[in-house]
Each structure stands twice: as C-alpha cells, then as structure tokens.
Coordinates of C-alpha atoms in Angstrom, one line a residue:
X52 CA 5.5 207.0 133.4
X53 CA 5.2 209.3 130.4
X54 CA 5.8 207.9 126.9
X55 CA 8.6 209.3 124.8
X56 CA 8.6 209.3 121.1
X57 CA 11.1 206.5 121.0
X58 CA 9.3 204.3 123.5
X59 CA 7.7 200.9 122.9
X60 CA 4.3 202.2 122.0
X61 CA 5.2 205.4 120.2
X62 CA 4.1 204.2 116.7
X63 CA 1.2 202.0 117.8
X64 CA -2.6 202.3 117.7
X65 CA -4.4 200.3 120.4
X66 CA -7.9 198.9 120.0
X67 CA -9.9 197.3 122.8
X68 CA -12.9 195.1 121.8
X69 CA -15.3 195.1 124.8
X70 CA -15.8 197.8 127.3
X71 CA -16.7 195.8 130.4
X72 CA -14.8 196.4 133.6
X73 CA -11.6 194.9 132.3
X74 CA -11.7 196.6 128.9
X75 CA -12.3 200.0 130.5
X76 CA -9.6 199.4 133.0
X77 CA -7.1 198.5 130.3
X78 CA -8.0 201.7 128.4
X79 CA -7.8 203.9 131.4
X80 CA -4.5 202.3 132.5
X81 CA -2.9 202.9 129.1
X82 CA -3.9 206.5 129.2
X83 CA -2.7 206.9 132.8
X84 CA 0.7 205.6 131.8
X85 CA 1.1 208.2 129.0
X86 CA -0.4 206.5 126.0
X87 CA -2.0 209.2 123.7
X88 CA -5.7 209.0 124.2
X89 CA -6.3 209.9 120.5
X90 CA -4.5 206.7 119.5
X91 CA -6.8 204.4 121.5
X92 CA -10.1 203.0 120.4
X93 CA -12.7 201.0 122.3
X94 CA -15.9 199.2 121.3
X95 CA -18.9 197.9 123.2
X96 CA -22.0 195.9 122.6
X97 CA -24.6 198.6 123.0
X98 CA -25.8 198.2 126.6
X99 CA -26.8 201.6 128.0
X100 CA -25.2 200.9 131.4
X101 CA -21.9 200.2 129.6
X102 CA -22.2 203.4 127.7
X103 CA -22.7 205.3 131.0
X104 CA -19.5 203.6 132.4
X105 CA -17.6 204.6 129.3
X106 CA -18.9 208.2 129.7
X107 CA -17.8 208.2 133.3
X108 CA -14.3 207.1 132.3
X109 CA -14.1 209.9 129.8
X110 CA -13.8 207.6 126.8
X111 CA -16.9 208.5 124.7
X112 CA -14.6 210.1 122.0
X113 CA -12.8 206.8 121.8
X114 CA -15.8 204.6 120.9
X115 CA -15.8 203.0 117.5
X116 CA -16.9 199.7 116.0
X117 CA -15.0 196.4 115.8
X118 CA -14.4 196.6 112.1
X119 CA -12.6 200.0 112.5
X120 CA -10.5 198.6 115.3
X121 CA -9.4 195.7 113.2
X122 CA -8.5 197.9 110.3
X123 CA -6.7 200.6 112.1
X124 CA -5.2 199.1 115.3
X125 CA -1.7 197.6 115.5
X126 CA -2.4 196.1 118.9
X127 CA -5.9 194.6 119.7
X128 CA -7.1 193.4 123.1
X129 CA -10.3 191.3 123.0
X130 CA -12.1 191.6 126.3
X131 CA -15.6 190.3 125.7
X132 CA -17.5 187.4 127.2
X133 CA -17.0 183.9 125.7
X134 CA -20.5 183.8 124.3
X135 CA -19.6 186.7 122.0
X136 CA -16.7 185.1 120.2
X137 CA -18.9 184.1 117.3
X138 CA -19.6 187.8 116.6
X139 CA -15.9 188.3 115.8
X140 CA -15.6 185.7 113.1
X141 CA -16.3 187.9 110.1
X142 CA -14.1 190.8 111.2
X143 CA -11.1 191.7 109.1
X144 CA -8.4 190.6 111.6
X145 CA -4.9 190.3 110.1
X146 CA -1.5 189.0 111.3
X147 CA -0.2 192.5 110.9
X148 CA -1.7 193.3 114.3
X149 CA -0.7 191.9 117.7
X150 CA -4.0 190.3 118.8
X151 CA -4.4 189.5 122.5
X152 CA -7.3 187.5 124.0
X153 CA -8.4 188.3 127.5
X154 CA -11.4 186.0 127.2
X155 CA -11.8 183.6 130.1
X156 CA -12.0 180.0 129.1
X157 CA -11.4 180.3 125.4
X158 CA -8.4 178.3 124.3
X159 CA -5.9 179.5 121.7
X160 CA -7.1 176.8 119.3
X161 CA -10.6 178.1 119.5
X162 CA -9.6 181.7 119.1
X163 CA -7.3 181.1 116.2
X164 CA -9.8 178.8 114.5
X165 CA -12.5 181.5 114.8
X166 CA -10.4 184.4 113.7
X167 CA -8.0 182.8 111.3
X168 CA -4.9 184.5 112.8
X169 CA -2.3 184.1 115.4
X170 CA -3.5 185.1 118.9
X171 CA -1.9 185.5 122.3
X172 CA -3.7 184.7 125.5
X173 CA -3.6 186.5 128.8
X174 CA -5.3 186.2 132.2
X175 CA -5.2 189.1 134.5
X176 CA -6.0 189.5 138.2
X177 CA -9.0 191.6 139.0
X178 CA -9.4 195.1 137.4
X179 CA -9.3 196.6 141.0
X180 CA -5.7 195.2 141.4
X181 CA -4.7 196.7 138.1
X182 CA -6.1 200.1 139.1
X183 CA -4.0 199.9 142.3
X184 CA -0.9 199.0 140.3
X185 CA -0.8 195.6 142.0
X186 CA -2.0 193.5 139.1
X187 CA -0.5 190.3 137.8
X188 CA -1.0 188.7 134.5
X189 CA -0.3 185.3 132.8
X190 CA 0.9 185.2 129.2
X191 CA 0.8 182.3 126.7
X192 CA 2.6 181.8 124.4
X193 CA 5.7 183.9 125.2
X194 CA 6.0 187.1 123.3
X195 CA 8.5 189.8 124.2
X196 CA 6.6 192.7 122.8
X197 CA 3.4 191.7 124.7
X198 CA 5.4 191.2 127.9
X199 CA 6.9 194.6 127.5
X200 CA 3.5 196.2 127.0
X201 CA 2.0 194.5 130.0
X202 CA 5.0 195.5 132.1
X203 CA 4.5 199.1 130.9
X204 CA 1.1 198.9 132.5
X205 CA 2.7 198.0 135.9
X206 CA 1.6 194.4 135.6
X207 CA 3.7 191.6 137.0
X208 CA 4.0 189.2 134.1
X209 CA 4.1 185.4 134.6
X210 CA 5.1 183.5 131.4
X211 CA 3.3 180.2 131.2
X212 CA 5.1 177.1 129.9
X213 CA 1.9 175.5 128.7
X214 CA -1.7 176.6 128.2
X215 CA -3.1 174.2 130.8
X216 CA -1.2 176.2 133.5
X217 CA -3.7 179.0 133.1
X218 CA -6.1 177.0 135.3
X219 CA -3.7 177.0 138.2
X220 CA -2.9 180.7 137.6
X221 CA -6.6 181.5 137.6
X222 CA -7.0 179.9 141.0
X223 CA -4.0 181.9 142.2
X224 CA -5.8 185.2 141.4
X225 CA -8.8 183.9 143.4
X226 CA -6.6 183.4 146.5
X227 CA -7.3 186.7 148.3
X228 CA -10.9 185.8 149.2
X229 CA -9.9 182.2 149.9
X230 CA -7.2 183.2 152.3
X231 CA -9.6 185.2 154.4
X232 CA -11.9 182.2 154.9
X233 CA -9.0 179.7 155.4
X234 CA -7.3 181.9 158.0
X235 CA -10.5 182.4 159.9
X236 CA -11.0 178.6 160.0
X237 CA -7.3 178.0 161.0
X238 CA -6.6 175.7 158.0
X239 CA -3.2 174.5 156.9
X240 CA -2.4 177.0 154.1
X241 CA 1.4 176.7 153.8
X242 CA 1.3 172.9 153.1
X243 CA -1.3 173.4 150.4
X244 CA 0.7 176.2 148.7
X245 CA 3.8 174.0 148.8
X246 CA 2.0 171.0 147.1
X247 CA 0.4 173.2 144.4
X248 CA 3.7 175.0 144.0
X249 CA 5.5 171.7 143.2
X250 CA 3.1 171.5 140.2
X251 CA 3.2 175.1 139.2
X252 CA 6.5 176.8 140.2
X253 CA 5.1 180.4 140.3
X254 CA 2.3 179.5 142.7
X255 CA 4.1 180.6 145.9
X256 CA 4.9 183.9 144.3
X257 CA 1.3 184.4 143.5
X258 CA 0.4 183.4 147.1
X259 CA 2.7 186.1 148.4
X260 CA 1.0 188.5 145.9
X261 CA -2.4 187.5 147.2
X262 CA -1.4 188.2 150.8
X263 CA 0.0 191.6 149.8
X264 CA -3.0 192.7 147.8
X265 CA -5.7 192.0 150.5
X266 CA -7.3 195.3 151.7
X267 CA -7.3 196.2 155.4
X268 CA -10.8 195.5 156.7
X269 CA -12.4 197.6 159.5
X270 CA -15.1 195.0 160.3
X271 CA -16.3 191.5 159.8
X272 CA -19.0 192.8 157.5
X273 CA -16.6 194.6 155.2
X274 CA -14.6 191.3 155.0
X275 CA -17.7 189.3 154.0
X276 CA -18.7 192.0 151.5
X277 CA -15.3 191.7 149.9
X278 CA -15.6 187.9 149.6
X279 CA -19.1 188.3 148.1
X280 CA -17.8 190.9 145.6
X281 CA -15.1 188.6 144.5
X282 CA -17.3 185.5 144.2
X283 CA -19.0 185.8 140.8
X284 CA -22.0 183.4 140.5
X285 CA -20.8 180.2 138.9
X286 CA -17.2 181.3 139.0
X287 CA -14.0 179.9 140.4
X288 CA -13.8 182.0 143.5
X289 CA -17.3 180.9 144.4
X290 CA -16.4 177.3 143.9
X291 CA -13.4 177.7 146.3
X292 CA -15.4 179.6 148.9
X293 CA -18.2 177.1 148.9
X294 CA -15.8 174.3 149.3
X295 CA -14.1 175.9 152.2
X296 CA -17.4 176.7 153.8
X297 CA -18.5 173.1 153.4
X298 CA -15.6 171.9 155.5
X299 CA -13.1 170.9 152.8
X300 CA -9.3 171.3 153.4
X301 CA -7.6 174.3 151.8
X302 CA -5.8 171.9 149.3
X303 CA -9.1 170.2 148.3
X304 CA -10.7 173.6 147.8
X305 CA -7.9 174.8 145.5
X306 CA -8.2 171.5 143.6
X307 CA -12.0 172.2 143.2
X308 CA -11.1 175.6 141.9
X309 CA -8.8 174.2 139.3
X310 CA -11.5 171.7 138.3
X311 CA -14.0 174.5 138.0
X312 CA -11.7 176.5 135.8
X313 CA -11.4 173.5 133.4
X314 CA -15.2 173.0 133.5
X315 CA -15.8 176.7 132.6
X316 CA -13.3 176.4 129.8
X317 CA -15.2 173.4 128.4
X318 CA -18.5 175.2 128.7
X319 CA -17.0 178.3 127.1
X320 CA -16.0 176.4 124.0
X321 CA -19.6 175.3 123.5
X322 CA -21.1 178.7 124.4
X323 CA -18.8 180.4 121.8
X324 CA -20.6 178.6 119.1
X325 CA -24.1 178.9 120.5
X326 CA -26.9 181.4 119.9
X327 CA -26.9 183.4 123.2
X328 CA -25.8 187.0 123.1
X329 CA -24.0 188.4 126.2
X330 CA -21.8 191.3 125.3
X331 CA -21.2 194.5 127.3

C-alpha cells in the first residue's frame, strides 16, 4: 500500500521510543507501507549492538532523542523494557499526541501515572509475524484512529473489552510453540481452546491464527530450535512449554501461562520504579 496525501497518516509525524526488535520492526513496517521515512523518528538507549541493528535497517538518519520525539511527533509508540519506564517521567509528553504503549506488563494506570497523559495500550504478536504480514494485535481502550493505524500496518486488530483480557491474549500469541509440543504429545487441544474461548471470545480466532502462522519445519531439530527461539527466559511461552514438558494437560499449561503473564505484570510495576537500567 502506498500512502496518498489524503490518507490517514498524511499529516502525521511518528516517533518510536525504543529500537529493540519490536521498535525497529514497527519503523520498517511503516516505511514499507508507504509512510514517508523523513517523517519518522526513532530513539534508542545507546547499546552498540542496537545501533548496528538500526544501521542494518537503514534507519540511522531517523535517530533522535526522546525529548525531540515528544516535541515533534503526533503519534508516539513506546517500545522499551518495563525497567526503563522511569526514564520517561520527565519528558514533555502532551495529550496533543496519540501515545501508544507497547510495554509488556505495564498497566495503563502505571503508564498514565508516570507520564501524566492519556495512553493507549497494545500487545502485538512477535515481530517475525509482523514482518510476514501475519501479525495480530490487542488494543485497549478502544480508539478508532489507533485501530486504523494498526490495520494500515496489516495487523489484525483485537479490541479488548477490559485490560485484564490482555493476559489471555498474550497466551494466545504464545500458542504456536505450545501447539507443536501439544500435538507431539497427543494432548486434547480442542477442548482446552473451547474452555478458554468461553472466557475470552476471540481465543478460537487466535488459535486459528496460531495454526496458520506456524512455519513448515524440515526436521525435528528445526522445530526444537523454533520453540527455543520463542521461549524467552522467564517468559510466558517458556512457562507454557515447561508445563507441557512436565506432563500437565494443555488446559493447565495455558492456565499457567495466564498466571505467568499476571506475575510478570506485577513484577513490571515494581521494576518500573526500581534502579535497574535495561534499555536497548
């Protein structure tokens, strides 16, 4: 898709705070979909490896600092680690910009309390799925402009009715790796999907997405490598995978994933006010 002058983003300037995998993917995806590169800004925390990744993506000319992003952007995506939230507190955010948090585990109350403005929260599937134009995203609270922007990026949007539903959605985007193990073990998947689906109506649709997004593997080794790549240490996919490998049912493993998401959210609230620095 190529933007026209009268299109949704024609008069917008986009800033992305954080140039980790997700931040870079968002930047590249906007440009690939026709957004003018000169109207996009991105910041990062100073890591040499992140700079090299920005360079590889052809975005060196788009690097700026967070203050400039806040002053000049009409749309801002925050894609940094929870521990770095405290570094944003003194920035000149205003309600004149549409501010979108991609930060895992940080509630709207925490974000709005820290920044002093209205914030919208999203949770995306992995950057690899976004690059393949098979990404999905949860949005809370509902905002038509934001939904249109995400749809413009070829993301399938799920509008959450309440913020707590983000935990179930997050488990949903972890399903691809879980399905590989569950199928191998011959577990009852359909019944588990139905039960969770009764609690979160979009879950079956996300399940169908997960089946569709799975790559074709040419060996057992490549399958295991995929699972390991998806399983971030201490993360939700890892919790589900470990549960399955310990002999739990598929339903119990999904429940443990939801519990892990809530645990991470609780930890993130404390980490966001701590002293550790962990920013790409």
